[in-house]
Short mmCIF file of C-alpha atoms and ligand atoms in Angstrom, two decimals:
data_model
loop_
_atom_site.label_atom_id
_atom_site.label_comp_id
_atom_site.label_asym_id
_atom_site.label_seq_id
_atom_site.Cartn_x
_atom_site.Cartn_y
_atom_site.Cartn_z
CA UNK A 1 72.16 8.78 -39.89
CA UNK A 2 74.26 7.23 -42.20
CA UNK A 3 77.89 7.55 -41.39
CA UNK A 4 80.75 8.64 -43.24
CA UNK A 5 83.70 8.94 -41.08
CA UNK A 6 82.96 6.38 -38.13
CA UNK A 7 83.13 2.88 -38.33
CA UNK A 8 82.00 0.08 -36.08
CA UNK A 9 82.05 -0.37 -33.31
CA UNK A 10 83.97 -3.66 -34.22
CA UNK A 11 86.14 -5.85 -32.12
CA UNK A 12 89.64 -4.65 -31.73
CA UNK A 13 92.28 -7.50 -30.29
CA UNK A 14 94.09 -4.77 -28.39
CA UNK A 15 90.94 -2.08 -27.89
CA UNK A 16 87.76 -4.18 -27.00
CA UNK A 17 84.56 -2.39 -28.23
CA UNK A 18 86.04 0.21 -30.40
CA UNK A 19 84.70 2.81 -32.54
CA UNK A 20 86.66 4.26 -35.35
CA UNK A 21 87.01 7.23 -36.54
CA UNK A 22 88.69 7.42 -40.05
CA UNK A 23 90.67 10.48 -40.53
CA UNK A 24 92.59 10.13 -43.90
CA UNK A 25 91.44 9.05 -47.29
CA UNK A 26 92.71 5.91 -48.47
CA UNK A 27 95.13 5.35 -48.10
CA UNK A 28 97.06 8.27 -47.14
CA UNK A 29 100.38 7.68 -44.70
CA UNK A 30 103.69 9.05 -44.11
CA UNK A 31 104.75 4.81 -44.97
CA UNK A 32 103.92 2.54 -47.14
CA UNK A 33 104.28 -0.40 -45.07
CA UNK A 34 105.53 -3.86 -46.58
CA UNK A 35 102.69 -5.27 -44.12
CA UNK A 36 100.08 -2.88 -44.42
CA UNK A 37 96.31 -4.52 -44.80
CA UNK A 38 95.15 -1.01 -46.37
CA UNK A 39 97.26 -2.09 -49.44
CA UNK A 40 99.22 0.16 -50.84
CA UNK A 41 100.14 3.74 -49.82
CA UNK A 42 98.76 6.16 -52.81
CA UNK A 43 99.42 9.56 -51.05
CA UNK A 44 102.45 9.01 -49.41
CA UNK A 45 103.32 12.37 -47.83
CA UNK A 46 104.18 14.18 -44.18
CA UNK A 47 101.57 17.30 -44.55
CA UNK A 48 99.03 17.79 -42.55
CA UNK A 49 95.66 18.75 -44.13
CA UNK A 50 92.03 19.04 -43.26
CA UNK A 51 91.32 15.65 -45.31
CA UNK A 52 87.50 15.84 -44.40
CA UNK A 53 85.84 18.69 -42.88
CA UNK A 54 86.74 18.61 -39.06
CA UNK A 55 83.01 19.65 -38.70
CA UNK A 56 81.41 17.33 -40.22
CA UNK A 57 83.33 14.59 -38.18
CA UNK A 58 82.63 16.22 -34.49
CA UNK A 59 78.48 16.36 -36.13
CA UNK A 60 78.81 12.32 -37.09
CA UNK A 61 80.03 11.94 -33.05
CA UNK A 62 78.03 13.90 -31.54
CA UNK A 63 75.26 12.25 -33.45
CA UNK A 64 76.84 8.73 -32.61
CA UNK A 65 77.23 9.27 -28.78
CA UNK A 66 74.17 10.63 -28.59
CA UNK A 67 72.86 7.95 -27.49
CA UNK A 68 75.35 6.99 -24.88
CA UNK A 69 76.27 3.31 -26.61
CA UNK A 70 78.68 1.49 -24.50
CA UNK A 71 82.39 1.61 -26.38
CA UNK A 72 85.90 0.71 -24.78
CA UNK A 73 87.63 3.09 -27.12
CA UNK A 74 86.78 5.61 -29.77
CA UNK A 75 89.75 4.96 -31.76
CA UNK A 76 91.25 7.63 -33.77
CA UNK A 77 92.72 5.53 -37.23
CA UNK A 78 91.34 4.59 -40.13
CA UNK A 79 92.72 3.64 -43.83
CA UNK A 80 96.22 5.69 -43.22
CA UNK A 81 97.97 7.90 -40.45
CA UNK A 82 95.30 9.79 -38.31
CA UNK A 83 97.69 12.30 -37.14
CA UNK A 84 97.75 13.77 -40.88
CA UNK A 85 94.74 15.30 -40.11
CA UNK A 86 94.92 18.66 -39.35
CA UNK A 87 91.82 18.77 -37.20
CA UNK A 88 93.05 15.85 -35.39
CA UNK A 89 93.44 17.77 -31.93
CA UNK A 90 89.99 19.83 -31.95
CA UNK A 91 87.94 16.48 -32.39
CA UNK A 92 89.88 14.92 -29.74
CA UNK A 93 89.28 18.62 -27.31
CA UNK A 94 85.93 18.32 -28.58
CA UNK A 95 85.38 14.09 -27.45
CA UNK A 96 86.87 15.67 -24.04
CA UNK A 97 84.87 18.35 -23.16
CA UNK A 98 81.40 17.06 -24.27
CA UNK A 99 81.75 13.60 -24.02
CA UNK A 100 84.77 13.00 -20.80
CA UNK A 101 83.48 9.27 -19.53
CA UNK A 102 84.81 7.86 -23.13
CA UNK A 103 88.31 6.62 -23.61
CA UNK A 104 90.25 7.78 -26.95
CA UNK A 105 92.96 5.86 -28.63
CA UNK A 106 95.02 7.03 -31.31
CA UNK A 107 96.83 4.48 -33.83
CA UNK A 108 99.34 5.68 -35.37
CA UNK A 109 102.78 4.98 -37.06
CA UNK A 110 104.32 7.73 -34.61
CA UNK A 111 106.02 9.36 -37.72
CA UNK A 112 104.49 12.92 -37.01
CA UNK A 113 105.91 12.85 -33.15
CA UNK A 114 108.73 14.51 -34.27
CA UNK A 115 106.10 17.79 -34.32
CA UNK A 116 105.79 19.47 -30.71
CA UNK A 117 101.94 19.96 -32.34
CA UNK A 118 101.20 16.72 -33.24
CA UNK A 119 102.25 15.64 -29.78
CA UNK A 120 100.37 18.29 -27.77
CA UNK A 121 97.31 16.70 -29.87
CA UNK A 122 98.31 13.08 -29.16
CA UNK A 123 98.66 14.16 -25.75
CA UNK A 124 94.67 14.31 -25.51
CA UNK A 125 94.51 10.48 -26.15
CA UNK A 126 94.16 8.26 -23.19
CA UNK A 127 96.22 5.43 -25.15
CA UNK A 128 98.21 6.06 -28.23
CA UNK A 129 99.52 2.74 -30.24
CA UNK A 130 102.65 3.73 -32.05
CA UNK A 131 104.27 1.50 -34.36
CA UNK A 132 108.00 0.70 -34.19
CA UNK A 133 109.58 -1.93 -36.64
CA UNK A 134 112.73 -1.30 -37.07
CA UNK A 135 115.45 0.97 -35.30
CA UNK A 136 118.22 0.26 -38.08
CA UNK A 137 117.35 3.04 -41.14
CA UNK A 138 118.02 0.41 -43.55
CA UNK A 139 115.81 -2.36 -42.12
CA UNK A 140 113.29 0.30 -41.41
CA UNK A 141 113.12 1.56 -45.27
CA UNK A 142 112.56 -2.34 -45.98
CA UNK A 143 109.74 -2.72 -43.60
CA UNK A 144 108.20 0.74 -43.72
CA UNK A 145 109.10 2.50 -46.47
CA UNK A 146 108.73 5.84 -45.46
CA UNK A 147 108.22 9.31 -47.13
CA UNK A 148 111.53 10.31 -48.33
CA UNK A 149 112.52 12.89 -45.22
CA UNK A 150 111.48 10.27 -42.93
CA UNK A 151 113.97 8.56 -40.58
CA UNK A 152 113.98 5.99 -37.73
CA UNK A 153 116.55 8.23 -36.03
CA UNK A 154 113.76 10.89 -35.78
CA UNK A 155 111.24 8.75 -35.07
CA UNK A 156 112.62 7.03 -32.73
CA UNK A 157 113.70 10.51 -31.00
CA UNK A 158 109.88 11.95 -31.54
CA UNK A 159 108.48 8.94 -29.36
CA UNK A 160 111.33 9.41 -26.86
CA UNK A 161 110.32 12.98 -26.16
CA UNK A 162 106.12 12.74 -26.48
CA UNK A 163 106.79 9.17 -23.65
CA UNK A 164 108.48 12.18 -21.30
CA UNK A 165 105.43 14.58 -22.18
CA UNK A 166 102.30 12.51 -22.21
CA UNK A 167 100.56 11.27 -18.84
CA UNK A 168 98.76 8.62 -20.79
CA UNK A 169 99.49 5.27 -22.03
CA UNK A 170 101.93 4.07 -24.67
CA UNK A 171 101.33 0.56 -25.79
CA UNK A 172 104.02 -0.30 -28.46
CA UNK A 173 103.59 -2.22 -31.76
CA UNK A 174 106.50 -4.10 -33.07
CA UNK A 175 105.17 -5.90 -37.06
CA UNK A 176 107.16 -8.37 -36.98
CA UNK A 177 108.36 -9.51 -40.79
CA UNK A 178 110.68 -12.92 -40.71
CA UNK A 179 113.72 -12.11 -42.76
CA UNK A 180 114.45 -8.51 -41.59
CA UNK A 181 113.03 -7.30 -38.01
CA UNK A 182 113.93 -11.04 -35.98
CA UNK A 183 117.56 -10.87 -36.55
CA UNK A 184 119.27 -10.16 -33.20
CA UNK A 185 121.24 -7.31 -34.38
CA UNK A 186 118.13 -5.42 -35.28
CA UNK A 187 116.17 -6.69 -32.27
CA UNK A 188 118.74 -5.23 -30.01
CA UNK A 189 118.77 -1.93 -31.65
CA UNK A 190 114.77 -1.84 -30.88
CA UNK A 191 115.50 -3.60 -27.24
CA UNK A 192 117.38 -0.47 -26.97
CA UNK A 193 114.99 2.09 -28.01
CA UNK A 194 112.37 0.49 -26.15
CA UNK A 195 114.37 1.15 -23.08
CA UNK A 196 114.47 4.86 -24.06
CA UNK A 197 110.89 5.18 -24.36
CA UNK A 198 109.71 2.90 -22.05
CA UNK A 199 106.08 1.57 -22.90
CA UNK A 200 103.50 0.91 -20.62
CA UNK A 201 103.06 -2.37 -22.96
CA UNK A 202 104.91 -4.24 -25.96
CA UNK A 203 102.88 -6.25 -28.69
CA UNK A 204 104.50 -7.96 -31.01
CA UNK A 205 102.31 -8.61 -33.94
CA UNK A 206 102.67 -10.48 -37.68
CA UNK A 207 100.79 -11.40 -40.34
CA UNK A 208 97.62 -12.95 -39.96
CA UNK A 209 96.11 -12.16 -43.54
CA UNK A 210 97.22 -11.56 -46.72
CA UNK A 211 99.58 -8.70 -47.30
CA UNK A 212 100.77 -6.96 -50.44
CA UNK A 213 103.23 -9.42 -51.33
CA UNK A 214 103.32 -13.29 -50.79
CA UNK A 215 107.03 -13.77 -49.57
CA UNK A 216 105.87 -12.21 -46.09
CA UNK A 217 105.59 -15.04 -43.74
CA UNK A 218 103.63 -15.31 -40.20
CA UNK A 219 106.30 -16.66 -37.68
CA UNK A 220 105.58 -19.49 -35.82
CA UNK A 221 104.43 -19.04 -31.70
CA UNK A 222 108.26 -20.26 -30.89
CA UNK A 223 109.57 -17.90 -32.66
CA UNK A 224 107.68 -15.09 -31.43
CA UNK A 225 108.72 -16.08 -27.91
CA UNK A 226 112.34 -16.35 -29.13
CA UNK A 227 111.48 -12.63 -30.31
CA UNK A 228 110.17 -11.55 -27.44
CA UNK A 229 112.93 -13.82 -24.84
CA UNK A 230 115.95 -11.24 -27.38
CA UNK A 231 113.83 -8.02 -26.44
CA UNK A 232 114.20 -9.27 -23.28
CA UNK A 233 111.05 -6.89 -20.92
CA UNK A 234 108.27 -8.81 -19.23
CA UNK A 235 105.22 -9.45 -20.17
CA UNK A 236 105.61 -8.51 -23.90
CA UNK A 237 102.38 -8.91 -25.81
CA UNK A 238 102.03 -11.58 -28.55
CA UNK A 239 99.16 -11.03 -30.37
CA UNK A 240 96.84 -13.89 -31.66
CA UNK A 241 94.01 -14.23 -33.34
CA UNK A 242 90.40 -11.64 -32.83
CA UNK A 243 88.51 -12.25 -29.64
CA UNK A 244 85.03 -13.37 -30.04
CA UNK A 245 82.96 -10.51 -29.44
CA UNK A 246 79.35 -11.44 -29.47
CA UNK A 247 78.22 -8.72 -26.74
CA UNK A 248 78.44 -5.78 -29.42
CA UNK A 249 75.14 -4.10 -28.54
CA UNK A 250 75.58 -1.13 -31.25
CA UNK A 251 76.57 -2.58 -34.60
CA UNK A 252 75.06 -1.24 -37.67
CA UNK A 253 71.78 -2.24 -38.32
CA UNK A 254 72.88 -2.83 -41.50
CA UNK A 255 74.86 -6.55 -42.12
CA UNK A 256 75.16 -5.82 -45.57
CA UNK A 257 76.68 -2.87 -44.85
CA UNK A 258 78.94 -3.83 -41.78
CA UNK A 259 80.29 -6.52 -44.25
CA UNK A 260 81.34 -4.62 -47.14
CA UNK A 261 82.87 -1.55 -44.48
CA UNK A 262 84.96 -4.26 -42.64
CA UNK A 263 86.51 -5.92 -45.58
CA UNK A 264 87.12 -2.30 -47.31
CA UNK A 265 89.62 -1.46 -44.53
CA UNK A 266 91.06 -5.46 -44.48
CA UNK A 267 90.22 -8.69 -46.34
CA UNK A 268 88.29 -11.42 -44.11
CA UNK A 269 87.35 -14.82 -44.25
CA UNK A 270 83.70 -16.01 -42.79
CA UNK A 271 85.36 -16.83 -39.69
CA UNK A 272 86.95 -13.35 -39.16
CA UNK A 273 83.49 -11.86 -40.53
CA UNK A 274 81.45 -13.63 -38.17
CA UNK A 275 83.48 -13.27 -34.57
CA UNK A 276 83.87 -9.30 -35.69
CA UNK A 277 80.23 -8.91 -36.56
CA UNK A 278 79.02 -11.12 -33.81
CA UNK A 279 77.07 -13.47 -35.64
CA UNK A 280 76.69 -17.50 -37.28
CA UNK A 281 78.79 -18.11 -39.82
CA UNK A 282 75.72 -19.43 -41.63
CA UNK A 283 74.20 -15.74 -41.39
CA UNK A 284 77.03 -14.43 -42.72
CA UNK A 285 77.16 -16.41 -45.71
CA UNK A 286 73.71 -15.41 -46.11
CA UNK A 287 74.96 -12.38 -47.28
CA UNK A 288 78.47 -12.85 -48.53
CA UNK A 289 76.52 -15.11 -51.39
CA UNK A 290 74.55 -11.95 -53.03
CA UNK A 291 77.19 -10.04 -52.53
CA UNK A 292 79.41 -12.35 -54.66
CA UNK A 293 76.55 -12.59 -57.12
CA UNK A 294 76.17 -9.03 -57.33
CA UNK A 295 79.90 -8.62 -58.54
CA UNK A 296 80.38 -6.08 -55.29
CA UNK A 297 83.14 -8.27 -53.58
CA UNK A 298 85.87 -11.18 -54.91
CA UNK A 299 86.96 -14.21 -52.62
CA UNK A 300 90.19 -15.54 -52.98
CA UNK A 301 91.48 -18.59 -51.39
CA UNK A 302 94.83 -17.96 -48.79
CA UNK A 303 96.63 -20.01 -46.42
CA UNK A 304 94.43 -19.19 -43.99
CA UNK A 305 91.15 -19.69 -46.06
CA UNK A 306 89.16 -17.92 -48.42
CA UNK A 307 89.38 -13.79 -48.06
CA UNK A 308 86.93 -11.96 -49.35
CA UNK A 309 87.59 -8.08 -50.13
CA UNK A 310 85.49 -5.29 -52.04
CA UNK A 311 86.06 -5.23 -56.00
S1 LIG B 1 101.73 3.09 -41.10
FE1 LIG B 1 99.87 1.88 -40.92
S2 LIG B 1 98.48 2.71 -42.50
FE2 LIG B 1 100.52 3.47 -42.95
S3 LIG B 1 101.33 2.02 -44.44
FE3 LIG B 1 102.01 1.34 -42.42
S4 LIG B 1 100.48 -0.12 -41.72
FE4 LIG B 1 99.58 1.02 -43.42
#
C-alpha cells in the first residue's frame, strides 16, 4: 500500500525511529516562521478543518502497524501545524485503543493550546514538542509571524494551562535566530515563561539548513551555551546534527521514493540523505544522479554543502 499521509519511519534527532503522520496540506500553519524548512506559510490561518479525510488516515495506520514494525514514536506533524486538523483527537483515541504499546508525539507550534479542545486532544499524546521563540510580542511577530489574532501572551498562557492538565511529557523547543531571540532581555522573558510551564526538557535548536532567507545565521556551540548558561535550568538540550540511524528495519522499499518524500518536507545534502535513509553515500548518489537528470529535483550549493530539494 502506497501511502499518502505517513511518512518514514525516518530518524528524528529528538524522536528516534519515528513515523509521521502528516496532517495539514502544505504548508498550512497558524505561523509563518522566519525559520521554517517547509518554506513559506501559504494558508496561514487558526481554523480547524478536516484537511484529509480522518478515515482514510486511521485505514493508512492500521494498514502500517499491521505488521507490528518497531517505531519509537508515531509522530503527529507534517508540512504545517497538526493540531489544525480537526480529526486530530479521534486518530490519536483510535492509535490508543487499537494499537496502546506505541508511543505518540505531537509537534506542534502550541498556538491552538489556547483551545480547552485542542488540549483535551493533545492530552492523548505521550510527548508533545511545543515551540516557544519568543515571549516579547514584538520579537515573536519577527520570528514567527503569526496569524493576525495570534499572540505570545496567549500562547504562552495556553501552554501554561495544558503543562497543569496533561500527565505526559512536554519537551520545549526554543529556534534560536541570532539577532532577535539571544538578546538577554528577551531570553529572560522566555527564562520566565519557562518557569511557568515547567518542561520536562528544553532544546534549543538553530539553523542547520537553508531557510527562507540568507541573513539567518546558525550560532556558534559557545554561543548556544551562553544561551542556554542566560536561561539558566539544567540540562538544557542543544541540538546538533542527525544521529546515524542505520538500524531502520521498515523504510520504504522504495529509495527513489524515500528520497524525493524526505527532501519534499526539507532540503538535504548526500550526507543528511544517507544517515536518514540508512545507507552509502555512494548508493545514494546512485539515485540522486537520475533524479537530477530527470529534471524531478535541483541541487544548490549552501554553506553546508550542496542541498538538493524537489522542483
Ligand atoms: S510553526 Fe512549524 S510549520 Fe509552522 S511555520 Fe513555524 S516552523 Fe513552519
Amino acid at each position: 500500500m502506497g501511502y499518502q499521509y505517513l511518512f518514514g519511519p525516518v530518524p528524528s534527532r529528538r524522536l528516534g525511529v519515528s513515523l509521521g503522520i502528516d496532517l495539514v496540506p502544505h504548508k498550512t500553519c497558524s505561523y509563518n516562521c522566519i525559520y521554517c524548512e517547509c518554506g513559506k506559510t501559504t494558508d496561514l490561518t487558526v481554523e480547524r478543518s478536516e484537511f484529509y479525510p480522518t478515515d482514510a488516515i486511521i485505514a493508512e495506520i492500521d494498514d502500517y502497524l499491521s505488521t507490528g514494525p518497531h517505531l519509537d514514536y508515531i509522530t503527529f506533524s507534517g508540512s504545517g501545524e497538526p493540531t489544525l486538523h480537526s480529526g486530530m483527537g479521534t486518530i490519536a483515541r483510535h492509535i490508543r485503543e487499537h494499537f496502546p504499546d506505541y508511543r505518540m508525539a505531537l509537534l506542534t507550534n502550541g498556538s491552538l493550546l489556547t483551545d480547552p479542545a485542542v488540549r483535551a486532544e493533545a492530552s492523548l499524546m505521550h510527548v508533545v514538542v511545543p515551540s516557544m521563540d519568543a515571549v516579547s510580542e514584538t520579537v515573536f511577530k519577527k520570528i514567527d509571524r503569526p496569524y493576525h489574532t495570534v499572540t505570545a501572551q496567549d500562547v504562552l498562557a495556553g501552554l501554561v494551562t495544558f503543562r497543569e492538565e496533561f500527565k505526559g511529557e512536554i519537551w520545549l523547543e526554543i529556534f534560536i535566530v541570532p539577532g532577535l531571540n539571544d538578546t538577554d532581555e528577551e531570553l529572560v522573558l522566555i527564562r520566565d515563561g519557562i518557569t511557568q510551564m515547567h518542561p520536562d526538557r528544553i532544546q534549543l535548536n538553530a539553523l542547520d539548513r537553508p531557510g527562507i532567507y540568507d541573513w539567518i545565521t546558525t550560532p556558534t556551540k559557545e554561543e548556544m551555551e551562553r544561551i542556554a548558561g542566560v536561561l539558566g535550568f539544567p540540562d538544557i538540550e542543544i541540538v546538533e546534527g542527525l544521529p546515524s540511524r542505520s538500524d531502520i528495519a521498515s523504510f520504504s522499499q522504495d529509495v527513489r521514493d524515500s528520497i524525493l518524500g524526505t527532501i519534499k518536507r526539507r532540503p538535504c545534502t548526500i550526507d543528511d540523505l544517507s544517515r536518514i535513509l540508512g545507507l552509502h553515500q555512494n548508493e545514494v548518489r546512485k539515485y540522486i544522479d537520475p533524479l537530477l537528470a530527470e529534471g524531478l529535483i535541483t541541487e544548490e550549493r549552501e554553506a553546508r554543502g550542496i542541498f538538493y530539494r524537489p522542483r
